[in-house]
PDB file of N, CA and C in Angstrom:
ATOM      1  N   MET A  24     182.270 -12.862 321.441  1.00  0.00           N
ATOM      2  CA  MET A  24     183.640 -13.352 321.437  1.00  0.00           C
ATOM      3  C   MET A  24     184.545 -12.246 320.926  1.00  0.00           C
ATOM      4  N   LYS A  25     185.624 -12.002 321.631  1.00  0.00           N
ATOM      5  CA  LYS A  25     186.575 -10.956 321.227  1.00  0.00           C
ATOM      6  C   LYS A  25     187.711 -11.574 320.444  1.00  0.00           C
ATOM      7  N   PHE A  26     188.143 -10.867 319.402  1.00  0.00           N
ATOM      8  CA  PHE A  26     189.294 -11.278 318.609  1.00  0.00           C
ATOM      9  C   PHE A  26     190.314 -10.154 318.680  1.00  0.00           C
ATOM     10  N   SER A  27     191.556 -10.488 318.834  1.00  0.00           N
ATOM     11  CA  SER A  27     192.580  -9.459 318.777  1.00  0.00           C
ATOM     12  C   SER A  27     192.815  -9.130 317.299  1.00  0.00           C
ATOM     13  N   THR A  28     193.441  -8.006 317.058  1.00  0.00           N
ATOM     14  CA  THR A  28     193.730  -7.599 315.695  1.00  0.00           C
ATOM     15  C   THR A  28     194.597  -8.628 315.001  1.00  0.00           C
ATOM     16  N   ARG A  29     195.431  -9.289 315.754  1.00  0.00           N
ATOM     17  CA  ARG A  29     196.336 -10.284 315.203  1.00  0.00           C
ATOM     18  C   ARG A  29     195.627 -11.602 314.878  1.00  0.00           C
ATOM     19  N   SER A  30     194.572 -11.924 315.602  1.00  0.00           N
ATOM     20  CA  SER A  30     193.935 -13.210 315.353  1.00  0.00           C
ATOM     21  C   SER A  30     193.054 -13.212 314.110  1.00  0.00           C
ATOM     22  N   ILE A  31     192.565 -12.048 313.693  1.00  0.00           N
ATOM     23  CA  ILE A  31     191.718 -11.994 312.495  1.00  0.00           C
ATOM     24  C   ILE A  31     192.510 -12.378 311.263  1.00  0.00           C
ATOM     25  N   PRO A  32     193.715 -11.803 311.016  1.00  0.00           N
ATOM     26  CA  PRO A  32     194.482 -12.260 309.837  1.00  0.00           C
ATOM     27  C   PRO A  32     194.868 -13.735 309.963  1.00  0.00           C
ATOM     28  N   SER A  33     195.188 -14.175 311.178  1.00  0.00           N
ATOM     29  CA  SER A  33     195.537 -15.588 311.355  1.00  0.00           C
ATOM     30  C   SER A  33     194.380 -16.489 310.997  1.00  0.00           C
ATOM     31  N   LEU A  34     193.187 -16.117 311.466  1.00  0.00           N
ATOM     32  CA  LEU A  34     192.015 -16.893 311.141  1.00  0.00           C
ATOM     33  C   LEU A  34     191.744 -16.878 309.658  1.00  0.00           C
ATOM     34  N   SER A  35     191.887 -15.729 309.036  1.00  0.00           N
ATOM     35  CA  SER A  35     191.684 -15.605 307.600  1.00  0.00           C
ATOM     36  C   SER A  35     192.637 -16.513 306.841  1.00  0.00           C
ATOM     37  N   ALA A  36     193.887 -16.514 307.247  1.00  0.00           N
ATOM     38  CA  ALA A  36     194.900 -17.351 306.574  1.00  0.00           C
ATOM     39  C   ALA A  36     194.574 -18.824 306.732  1.00  0.00           C
ATOM     40  N   LEU A  37     194.134 -19.209 307.956  1.00  0.00           N
ATOM     41  CA  LEU A  37     193.801 -20.601 308.151  1.00  0.00           C
ATOM     42  C   LEU A  37     192.615 -21.037 307.294  1.00  0.00           C
ATOM     43  N   LEU A  38     191.619 -20.174 307.224  1.00  0.00           N
ATOM     44  CA  LEU A  38     190.474 -20.479 306.377  1.00  0.00           C
ATOM     45  C   LEU A  38     190.863 -20.516 304.926  1.00  0.00           C
ATOM     46  N   LEU A  39     191.716 -19.579 304.539  1.00  0.00           N
ATOM     47  CA  LEU A  39     192.135 -19.444 303.160  1.00  0.00           C
ATOM     48  C   LEU A  39     193.024 -20.619 302.731  1.00  0.00           C
ATOM     49  N   LEU A  40     193.983 -20.955 303.528  1.00  0.00           N
ATOM     50  CA  LEU A  40     195.017 -21.887 303.118  1.00  0.00           C
ATOM     51  C   LEU A  40     194.759 -23.327 303.550  1.00  0.00           C
ATOM     52  N   GLY A  41     193.800 -23.580 304.451  1.00  0.00           N
ATOM     53  CA  GLY A  41     193.414 -24.927 304.824  1.00  0.00           C
ATOM     54  C   GLY A  41     194.590 -25.843 305.168  1.00  0.00           C
ATOM     55  N   TRP A  42     194.288 -26.979 305.820  1.00  0.00           N
ATOM     56  CA  TRP A  42     195.353 -27.927 306.128  1.00  0.00           C
ATOM     57  C   TRP A  42     194.756 -29.334 306.246  1.00  0.00           C
ATOM     58  N   SER A  43     195.021 -30.133 305.280  1.00  0.00           N
ATOM     59  CA  SER A  43     194.674 -31.535 305.341  1.00  0.00           C
ATOM     60  C   SER A  43     195.285 -32.224 304.142  1.00  0.00           C
ATOM     61  N   ALA A  44     195.279 -33.523 304.162  1.00  0.00           N
ATOM     62  CA  ALA A  44     195.844 -34.252 303.043  1.00  0.00           C
ATOM     63  C   ALA A  44     195.101 -33.933 301.743  1.00  0.00           C
ATOM     64  N   SER A  45     193.807 -33.707 301.855  1.00  0.00           N
ATOM     65  CA  SER A  45     193.048 -33.445 300.645  1.00  0.00           C
ATOM     66  C   SER A  45     193.395 -32.072 300.050  1.00  0.00           C
ATOM     67  N   THR A  46     193.868 -31.116 300.855  1.00  0.00           N
ATOM     68  CA  THR A  46     194.209 -29.824 300.312  1.00  0.00           C
ATOM     69  C   THR A  46     195.471 -29.891 299.496  1.00  0.00           C
ATOM     70  N   LEU A  47     196.256 -30.910 299.694  1.00  0.00           N
ATOM     71  CA  LEU A  47     197.477 -31.045 298.928  1.00  0.00           C
ATOM     72  C   LEU A  47     197.252 -31.793 297.635  1.00  0.00           C
ATOM     73  N   ALA A  48     196.054 -32.272 297.430  1.00  0.00           N
ATOM     74  CA  ALA A  48     195.733 -33.009 296.209  1.00  0.00           C
ATOM     75  C   ALA A  48     195.563 -32.035 295.034  1.00  0.00           C
ATOM     76  N   ALA A  49     195.426 -32.596 293.862  1.00  0.00           N
ATOM     77  CA  ALA A  49     195.209 -31.757 292.660  1.00  0.00           C
ATOM     78  C   ALA A  49     193.910 -31.007 292.795  1.00  0.00           C
ATOM     79  N   PRO A  50     193.805 -29.854 292.166  1.00  0.00           N
ATOM     80  CA  PRO A  50     192.561 -29.091 292.238  1.00  0.00           C
ATOM     81  C   PRO A  50     191.372 -29.910 291.743  1.00  0.00           C
ATOM     82  N   THR A  51     190.217 -29.678 292.342  1.00  0.00           N
ATOM     83  CA  THR A  51     189.052 -30.448 291.957  1.00  0.00           C
ATOM     84  C   THR A  51     188.309 -29.828 290.801  1.00  0.00           C
ATOM     85  N   ARG A  52     188.392 -28.516 290.623  1.00  0.00           N
ATOM     86  CA  ARG A  52     187.745 -27.847 289.501  1.00  0.00           C
ATOM     87  C   ARG A  52     188.811 -27.175 288.654  1.00  0.00           C
ATOM     88  N   ALA A  53     188.509 -27.030 287.390  1.00  0.00           N
ATOM     89  CA  ALA A  53     189.458 -26.339 286.501  1.00  0.00           C
ATOM     90  C   ALA A  53     189.727 -24.951 287.030  1.00  0.00           C
ATOM     91  N   GLY A  54     190.974 -24.562 287.101  1.00  0.00           N
ATOM     92  CA  GLY A  54     191.347 -23.240 287.561  1.00  0.00           C
ATOM     93  C   GLY A  54     191.600 -23.139 289.050  1.00  0.00           C
ATOM     94  N   ASP A  55     191.237 -24.170 289.836  1.00  0.00           N
ATOM     95  CA  ASP A  55     191.482 -24.154 291.280  1.00  0.00           C
ATOM     96  C   ASP A  55     192.987 -24.325 291.525  1.00  0.00           C
ATOM     97  N   VAL A  56     193.431 -23.756 292.587  1.00  0.00           N
ATOM     98  CA  VAL A  56     194.824 -23.899 293.003  1.00  0.00           C
ATOM     99  C   VAL A  56     194.838 -24.678 294.301  1.00  0.00           C
ATOM    100  N   PRO A  57     195.690 -25.712 294.420  1.00  0.00           N
ATOM    101  CA  PRO A  57     195.783 -26.448 295.664  1.00  0.00           C
ATOM    102  C   PRO A  57     196.240 -25.536 296.802  1.00  0.00           C
ATOM    103  N   THR A  58     195.943 -25.902 298.052  1.00  0.00           N
ATOM    104  CA  THR A  58     196.263 -25.038 299.170  1.00  0.00           C
ATOM    105  C   THR A  58     197.052 -25.751 300.252  1.00  0.00           C
ATOM    106  N   LYS A  59     197.685 -24.950 301.115  1.00  0.00           N
ATOM    107  CA  LYS A  59     198.448 -25.442 302.255  1.00  0.00           C
ATOM    108  C   LYS A  59     198.410 -24.374 303.318  1.00  0.00           C
ATOM    109  N   THR A  60     198.390 -24.762 304.586  1.00  0.00           N
ATOM    110  CA  THR A  60     198.386 -23.811 305.660  1.00  0.00           C
ATOM    111  C   THR A  60     199.742 -23.130 305.788  1.00  0.00           C
ATOM    112  N   VAL A  61     199.719 -21.838 305.954  1.00  0.00           N
ATOM    113  CA  VAL A  61     200.946 -21.077 306.249  1.00  0.00           C
ATOM    114  C   VAL A  61     200.702 -20.414 307.585  1.00  0.00           C
ATOM    115  N   ARG A  62     201.451 -20.836 308.565  1.00  0.00           N
ATOM    116  CA  ARG A  62     201.283 -20.281 309.903  1.00  0.00           C
ATOM    117  C   ARG A  62     202.173 -19.054 310.073  1.00  0.00           C
ATOM    118  N   PHE A  63     201.587 -18.030 310.725  1.00  0.00           N
ATOM    119  CA  PHE A  63     202.376 -16.830 310.928  1.00  0.00           C
ATOM    120  C   PHE A  63     202.013 -16.080 312.231  1.00  0.00           C
ATOM    121  N   ALA A  64     201.451 -16.803 313.162  1.00  0.00           N
ATOM    122  CA  ALA A  64     201.117 -16.187 314.456  1.00  0.00           C
ATOM    123  C   ALA A  64     202.370 -15.685 315.153  1.00  0.00           C
ATOM    124  N   ASP A  65     203.515 -16.248 314.804  1.00  0.00           N
ATOM    125  CA  ASP A  65     204.779 -15.846 315.419  1.00  0.00           C
ATOM    126  C   ASP A  65     205.371 -14.581 314.798  1.00  0.00           C
ATOM    127  N   LEU A  66     204.703 -14.049 313.768  1.00  0.00           N
ATOM    128  CA  LEU A  66     205.244 -12.902 313.040  1.00  0.00           C
ATOM    129  C   LEU A  66     204.406 -11.642 313.306  1.00  0.00           C
ATOM    130  N   ASP A  67     205.072 -10.515 313.272  1.00  0.00           N
ATOM    131  CA  ASP A  67     204.367  -9.218 313.301  1.00  0.00           C
ATOM    132  C   ASP A  67     204.367  -8.731 311.858  1.00  0.00           C
ATOM    133  N   ILE A  68     203.268  -8.996 311.139  1.00  0.00           N
ATOM    134  CA  ILE A  68     203.239  -8.675 309.727  1.00  0.00           C
ATOM    135  C   ILE A  68     202.983  -7.206 309.460  1.00  0.00           C
ATOM    136  N   SER A  69     202.968  -6.391 310.508  1.00  0.00           N
ATOM    137  CA  SER A  69     202.868  -4.924 310.308  1.00  0.00           C
ATOM    138  C   SER A  69     204.274  -4.343 310.135  1.00  0.00           C
ATOM    139  N   THR A  70     205.308  -5.204 310.258  1.00  0.00           N
ATOM    140  CA  THR A  70     206.696  -4.751 310.033  1.00  0.00           C
ATOM    141  C   THR A  70     207.203  -5.370 308.725  1.00  0.00           C
ATOM    142  N   ALA A  71     208.194  -4.727 308.147  1.00  0.00           N
ATOM    143  CA  ALA A  71     208.770  -5.211 306.889  1.00  0.00           C
ATOM    144  C   ALA A  71     209.353  -6.602 307.070  1.00  0.00           C
ATOM    145  N   ILE A  72     210.072  -6.828 308.150  1.00  0.00           N
ATOM    146  CA  ILE A  72     210.685  -8.144 308.397  1.00  0.00           C
ATOM    147  C   ILE A  72     209.612  -9.241 308.512  1.00  0.00           C
ATOM    148  N   GLY A  73     208.561  -8.958 309.278  1.00  0.00           N
ATOM    149  CA  GLY A  73     207.488  -9.945 309.448  1.00  0.00           C
ATOM    150  C   GLY A  73     206.790 -10.240 308.144  1.00  0.00           C
ATOM    151  N   ALA A  74     206.452  -9.194 307.395  1.00  0.00           N
ATOM    152  CA  ALA A  74     205.752  -9.377 306.106  1.00  0.00           C
ATOM    153  C   ALA A  74     206.646 -10.106 305.089  1.00  0.00           C
ATOM    154  N   GLU A  75     207.924  -9.790 305.063  1.00  0.00           N
ATOM    155  CA  GLU A  75     208.837 -10.477 304.141  1.00  0.00           C
ATOM    156  C   GLU A  75     208.969 -11.941 304.516  1.00  0.00           C
ATOM    157  N   THR A  76     209.017 -12.240 305.821  1.00  0.00           N
ATOM    158  CA  THR A  76     209.115 -13.605 306.258  1.00  0.00           C
ATOM    159  C   THR A  76     207.858 -14.380 305.867  1.00  0.00           C
ATOM    160  N   LEU A  77     206.687 -13.768 306.071  1.00  0.00           N
ATOM    161  CA  LEU A  77     205.437 -14.392 305.680  1.00  0.00           C
ATOM    162  C   LEU A  77     205.399 -14.623 304.165  1.00  0.00           C
ATOM    163  N   TYR A  78     205.854 -13.648 303.396  1.00  0.00           N
ATOM    164  CA  TYR A  78     205.846 -13.777 301.963  1.00  0.00           C
ATOM    165  C   TYR A  78     206.722 -14.967 301.531  1.00  0.00           C
ATOM    166  N   GLY A  79     207.872 -15.126 302.176  1.00  0.00           N
ATOM    167  CA  GLY A  79     208.741 -16.272 301.889  1.00  0.00           C
ATOM    168  C   GLY A  79     208.024 -17.594 302.208  1.00  0.00           C
ATOM    169  N   ARG A  80     207.287 -17.630 303.314  1.00  0.00           N
ATOM    170  CA  ARG A  80     206.562 -18.841 303.669  1.00  0.00           C
ATOM    171  C   ARG A  80     205.460 -19.140 302.668  1.00  0.00           C
ATOM    172  N   ILE A  81     204.772 -18.111 302.193  1.00  0.00           N
ATOM    173  CA  ILE A  81     203.735 -18.296 301.193  1.00  0.00           C
ATOM    174  C   ILE A  81     204.335 -18.837 299.903  1.00  0.00           C
ATOM    175  N   ARG A  82     205.453 -18.285 299.483  1.00  0.00           N
ATOM    176  CA  ARG A  82     206.095 -18.767 298.248  1.00  0.00           C
ATOM    177  C   ARG A  82     206.558 -20.202 298.404  1.00  0.00           C
ATOM    178  N   THR A  83     207.097 -20.568 299.573  1.00  0.00           N
ATOM    179  CA  THR A  83     207.520 -21.949 299.807  1.00  0.00           C
ATOM    180  C   THR A  83     206.321 -22.888 299.760  1.00  0.00           C
ATOM    181  N   ALA A  84     205.210 -22.503 300.382  1.00  0.00           N
ATOM    182  CA  ALA A  84     204.003 -23.331 300.341  1.00  0.00           C
ATOM    183  C   ALA A  84     203.506 -23.486 298.902  1.00  0.00           C
ATOM    184  N   ALA A  85     203.598 -22.441 298.104  1.00  0.00           N
ATOM    185  CA  ALA A  85     203.165 -22.526 296.688  1.00  0.00           C
ATOM    186  C   ALA A  85     204.056 -23.498 295.929  1.00  0.00           C
ATOM    187  N   ARG A  86     205.363 -23.481 296.198  1.00  0.00           N
ATOM    188  CA  ARG A  86     206.258 -24.444 295.531  1.00  0.00           C
ATOM    189  C   ARG A  86     205.871 -25.869 295.894  1.00  0.00           C
ATOM    190  N   ILE A  87     205.554 -26.093 297.164  1.00  0.00           N
ATOM    191  CA  ILE A  87     205.228 -27.429 297.643  1.00  0.00           C
ATOM    192  C   ILE A  87     203.918 -27.934 297.001  1.00  0.00           C
ATOM    193  N   VAL A  88     202.866 -27.151 297.054  1.00  0.00           N
ATOM    194  CA  VAL A  88     201.563 -27.641 296.559  1.00  0.00           C
ATOM    195  C   VAL A  88     201.504 -27.723 295.049  1.00  0.00           C
ATOM    196  N   CYS A  89     202.342 -26.993 294.358  1.00  0.00           N
ATOM    197  CA  CYS A  89     202.282 -27.003 292.897  1.00  0.00           C
ATOM    198  C   CYS A  89     203.199 -28.058 292.281  1.00  0.00           C
ATOM    199  N   ARG A  90     203.919 -28.801 293.103  1.00  0.00           N
ATOM    200  CA  ARG A  90     204.788 -29.863 292.587  1.00  0.00           C
ATOM    201  C   ARG A  90     204.019 -30.916 291.824  1.00  0.00           C
ATOM    202  N   ALA A  91     202.786 -31.174 292.236  1.00  0.00           N
ATOM    203  CA  ALA A  91     202.003 -32.240 291.618  1.00  0.00           C
ATOM    204  C   ALA A  91     201.417 -31.825 290.275  1.00  0.00           C
ATOM    205  N   GLN A  92     201.547 -30.566 289.899  1.00  0.00           N
ATOM    206  CA  GLN A  92     201.009 -30.078 288.634  1.00  0.00           C
ATOM    207  C   GLN A  92     201.891 -30.546 287.467  1.00  0.00           C
ATOM    208  N   PRO A  93     201.313 -30.644 286.297  1.00  0.00           N
ATOM    209  CA  PRO A  93     202.137 -30.943 285.106  1.00  0.00           C
ATOM    210  C   PRO A  93     203.196 -29.847 284.957  1.00  0.00           C
ATOM    211  N   ALA A  94     204.350 -30.216 284.440  1.00  0.00           N
ATOM    212  CA  ALA A  94     205.465 -29.279 284.335  1.00  0.00           C
ATOM    213  C   ALA A  94     205.069 -27.983 283.643  1.00  0.00           C
ATOM    214  N   SER A  95     204.207 -28.058 282.659  1.00  0.00           N
ATOM    215  CA  SER A  95     203.811 -26.880 281.919  1.00  0.00           C
ATOM    216  C   SER A  95     202.938 -25.928 282.741  1.00  0.00           C
ATOM    217  N   ALA A  96     202.368 -26.411 283.850  1.00  0.00           N
ATOM    218  CA  ALA A  96     201.452 -25.598 284.663  1.00  0.00           C
ATOM    219  C   ALA A  96     202.054 -25.138 285.978  1.00  0.00           C
ATOM    220  N   VAL A  97     203.251 -25.562 286.314  1.00  0.00           N
ATOM    221  CA  VAL A  97     203.822 -25.273 287.621  1.00  0.00           C
ATOM    222  C   VAL A  97     204.002 -23.785 287.843  1.00  0.00           C
ATOM    223  N   ARG A  98     204.552 -23.071 286.897  1.00  0.00           N
ATOM    224  CA  ARG A  98     204.804 -21.634 287.076  1.00  0.00           C
ATOM    225  C   ARG A  98     203.503 -20.872 287.300  1.00  0.00           C
ATOM    226  N   GLU A  99     202.489 -21.169 286.485  1.00  0.00           N
ATOM    227  CA  GLU A  99     201.209 -20.496 286.651  1.00  0.00           C
ATOM    228  C   GLU A  99     200.540 -20.866 287.974  1.00  0.00           C
ATOM    229  N   CYS A 100     200.648 -22.128 288.378  1.00  0.00           N
ATOM    230  CA  CYS A 100     200.080 -22.581 289.628  1.00  0.00           C
ATOM    231  C   CYS A 100     200.713 -21.806 290.807  1.00  0.00           C
ATOM    232  N   ARG A 101     202.029 -21.709 290.810  1.00  0.00           N
ATOM    233  CA  ARG A 101     202.718 -20.969 291.884  1.00  0.00           C
ATOM    234  C   ARG A 101     202.283 -19.513 291.923  1.00  0.00           C
ATOM    235  N   ALA A 102     202.229 -18.882 290.759  1.00  0.00           N
ATOM    236  CA  ALA A 102     201.858 -17.481 290.690  1.00  0.00           C
ATOM    237  C   ALA A 102     200.440 -17.264 291.216  1.00  0.00           C
ATOM    238  N   ARG A 103     199.517 -18.111 290.809  1.00  0.00           N
ATOM    239  CA  ARG A 103     198.123 -17.971 291.266  1.00  0.00           C
ATOM    240  C   ARG A 103     197.995 -18.241 292.762  1.00  0.00           C
ATOM    241  N   ALA A 104     198.726 -19.250 293.258  1.00  0.00           N
ATOM    242  CA  ALA A 104     198.647 -19.579 294.664  1.00  0.00           C
ATOM    243  C   ALA A 104     199.134 -18.400 295.521  1.00  0.00           C
ATOM    244  N   VAL A 105     200.257 -17.794 295.112  1.00  0.00           N
ATOM    245  CA  VAL A 105     200.796 -16.650 295.864  1.00  0.00           C
ATOM    246  C   VAL A 105     199.871 -15.437 295.728  1.00  0.00           C
ATOM    247  N   ASP A 106     199.427 -15.157 294.502  1.00  0.00           N
ATOM    248  CA  ASP A 106     198.500 -14.049 294.279  1.00  0.00           C
ATOM    249  C   ASP A 106     197.264 -14.189 295.166  1.00  0.00           C
ATOM    250  N   ASP A 107     196.654 -15.391 295.139  1.00  0.00           N
ATOM    251  CA  ASP A 107     195.446 -15.611 295.911  1.00  0.00           C
ATOM    252  C   ASP A 107     195.660 -15.418 297.415  1.00  0.00           C
ATOM    253  N   ALA A 108     196.744 -15.997 297.931  1.00  0.00           N
ATOM    254  CA  ALA A 108     197.010 -15.882 299.368  1.00  0.00           C
ATOM    255  C   ALA A 108     197.260 -14.429 299.780  1.00  0.00           C
ATOM    256  N   VAL A 109     198.075 -13.729 299.006  1.00  0.00           N
ATOM    257  CA  VAL A 109     198.389 -12.331 299.343  1.00  0.00           C
ATOM    258  C   VAL A 109     197.139 -11.467 299.265  1.00  0.00           C
ATOM    259  N   SER A 110     196.349 -11.625 298.214  1.00  0.00           N
ATOM    260  CA  SER A 110     195.160 -10.781 298.061  1.00  0.00           C
ATOM    261  C   SER A 110     194.114 -11.079 299.140  1.00  0.00           C
ATOM    262  N   LYS A 111     193.945 -12.334 299.521  1.00  0.00           N
ATOM    263  CA  LYS A 111     192.944 -12.697 300.507  1.00  0.00           C
ATOM    264  C   LYS A 111     193.352 -12.252 301.921  1.00  0.00           C
ATOM    265  N   LEU A 112     194.635 -12.160 302.185  1.00  0.00           N
ATOM    266  CA  LEU A 112     195.068 -11.654 303.482  1.00  0.00           C
ATOM    267  C   LEU A 112     194.805 -10.172 303.647  1.00  0.00           C
ATOM    268  N   GLY A 113     194.867  -9.438 302.525  1.00  0.00           N
ATOM    269  CA  GLY A 113     194.535  -8.034 302.563  1.00  0.00           C
ATOM    270  C   GLY A 113     195.490  -7.149 303.369  1.00  0.00           C
ATOM    271  N   ASN A 114     196.715  -7.553 303.494  1.00  0.00           N
ATOM    272  CA  ASN A 114     197.699  -6.748 304.227  1.00  0.00           C
ATOM    273  C   ASN A 114     198.459  -5.889 303.220  1.00  0.00           C
ATOM    274  N   SER A 115     198.416  -4.572 303.408  1.00  0.00           N
ATOM    275  CA  SER A 115     199.000  -3.660 302.402  1.00  0.00           C
ATOM    276  C   SER A 115     200.536  -3.829 302.288  1.00  0.00           C
ATOM    277  N   LEU A 116     201.202  -4.083 303.394  1.00  0.00           N
ATOM    278  CA  LEU A 116     202.654  -4.272 303.337  1.00  0.00           C
ATOM    279  C   LEU A 116     203.001  -5.548 302.588  1.00  0.00           C
ATOM    280  N   LEU A 117     202.285  -6.609 302.868  1.00  0.00           N
ATOM    281  CA  LEU A 117     202.502  -7.875 302.158  1.00  0.00           C
ATOM    282  C   LEU A 117     202.202  -7.720 300.665  1.00  0.00           C
ATOM    283  N   SER A 118     201.135  -7.001 300.350  1.00  0.00           N
ATOM    284  CA  SER A 118     200.779  -6.752 298.950  1.00  0.00           C
ATOM    285  C   SER A 118     201.869  -5.954 298.234  1.00  0.00           C
ATOM    286  N   SER A 119     202.435  -4.998 298.930  1.00  0.00           N
ATOM    287  CA  SER A 119     203.505  -4.176 298.358  1.00  0.00           C
ATOM    288  C   SER A 119     204.755  -5.027 298.069  1.00  0.00           C
ATOM    289  N   ILE A 120     205.111  -5.892 299.013  1.00  0.00           N
ATOM    290  CA  ILE A 120     206.255  -6.799 298.800  1.00  0.00           C
ATOM    291  C   ILE A 120     205.995  -7.694 297.597  1.00  0.00           C
ATOM    292  N   HIS A 121     204.782  -8.206 297.512  1.00  0.00           N
ATOM    293  CA  HIS A 121     204.421  -9.075 296.383  1.00  0.00           C
ATOM    294  C   HIS A 121     204.512  -8.322 295.047  1.00  0.00           C
ATOM    295  N   ARG A 122     203.927  -7.137 295.002  1.00  0.00           N
ATOM    296  CA  ARG A 122     203.977  -6.328 293.774  1.00  0.00           C
ATOM    297  C   ARG A 122     205.399  -6.052 293.353  1.00  0.00           C
ATOM    298  N   SER A 123     206.260  -5.667 294.310  1.00  0.00           N
ATOM    299  CA  SER A 123     207.645  -5.356 293.932  1.00  0.00           C
ATOM    300  C   SER A 123     208.392  -6.597 293.434  1.00  0.00           C
ATOM    301  N   THR A 124     208.092  -7.752 293.983  1.00  0.00           N
ATOM    302  CA  THR A 124     208.709  -8.987 293.544  1.00  0.00           C
ATOM    303  C   THR A 124     208.248  -9.315 292.119  1.00  0.00           C
ATOM    304  N   VAL A 125     206.950  -9.219 291.874  1.00  0.00           N
ATOM    305  CA  VAL A 125     206.400  -9.512 290.538  1.00  0.00           C
ATOM    306  C   VAL A 125     206.968  -8.543 289.510  1.00  0.00           C
ATOM    307  N   GLU A 126     207.030  -7.260 289.868  1.00  0.00           N
ATOM    308  CA  GLU A 126     207.580  -6.254 288.936  1.00  0.00           C
ATOM    309  C   GLU A 126     209.040  -6.525 288.621  1.00  0.00           C
ATOM    310  N   ARG A 127     209.822  -6.940 289.608  1.00  0.00           N
ATOM    311  CA  ARG A 127     211.224  -7.270 289.380  1.00  0.00           C
ATOM    312  C   ARG A 127     211.354  -8.438 288.407  1.00  0.00           C
ATOM    313  N   VAL A 128     210.540  -9.456 288.602  1.00  0.00           N
ATOM    314  CA  VAL A 128     210.562 -10.636 287.717  1.00  0.00           C
ATOM    315  C   VAL A 128     210.179 -10.229 286.298  1.00  0.00           C
ATOM    316  N   GLU A 129     209.107  -9.425 286.172  1.00  0.00           N
ATOM    317  CA  GLU A 129     208.679  -8.967 284.854  1.00  0.00           C
ATOM    318  C   GLU A 129     209.763  -8.163 284.158  1.00  0.00           C
ATOM    319  N   GLU A 130     210.484  -7.339 284.911  1.00  0.00           N
ATOM    320  CA  GLU A 130     211.553  -6.535 284.342  1.00  0.00           C
ATOM    321  C   GLU A 130     212.696  -7.420 283.815  1.00  0.00           C
ATOM    322  N   VAL A 131     213.036  -8.450 284.558  1.00  0.00           N
ATOM    323  CA  VAL A 131     214.101  -9.370 284.133  1.00  0.00           C
ATOM    324  C   VAL A 131     213.657 -10.115 282.891  1.00  0.00           C
ATOM    325  N   VAL A 132     212.399 -10.524 282.829  1.00  0.00           N
ATOM    326  CA  VAL A 132     211.892 -11.277 281.670  1.00  0.00           C
ATOM    327  C   VAL A 132     211.928 -10.386 280.425  1.00  0.00           C
ATOM    328  N   ARG A 133     211.651  -9.097 280.561  1.00  0.00           N
ATOM    329  CA  ARG A 133     211.651  -8.191 279.422  1.00  0.00           C
ATOM    330  C   ARG A 133     213.046  -7.955 278.855  1.00  0.00           C
ATOM    331  N   ARG A 134     214.060  -8.135 279.636  1.00  0.00           N
ATOM    332  CA  ARG A 134     215.421  -7.866 279.181  1.00  0.00           C
ATOM    333  C   ARG A 134     215.895  -8.866 278.189  1.00  0.00           C
TER     334      ARG A 134
END
C-alpha cells in the first residue's frame, strides 16, 4: 500500500488525537490528557501559514477537551495536550511555532 507524504502526518494525527465520545471524557489514568481529532488534510503544513493554522486548531481542541478538568488543572491540561500533539506530529515548522509561542508566554510571565 502506498502512502503519500501528506497522508502519513494525517494518519499520525488521527491515531494520536482520536475521535469519539469517549475521547472527550476525563482521562482514565493519572496524567493522561483527553484527546480530540484535529483535521488538517486541507492544510499544507510545510508552509508557515499551514503550520500556524494547524497550531491554532490544536490549541482550540486543547481548550475544548480540557474544559471538563477542575479549574486548577485546566492550564496544565491545555499545555500538555498541545505539547503532546505537536511533539507526536514531528513537524519541525509546527514545533518551531509552538516553541516561540511558549517562549513568548514565559517571557510575559517573568515580567
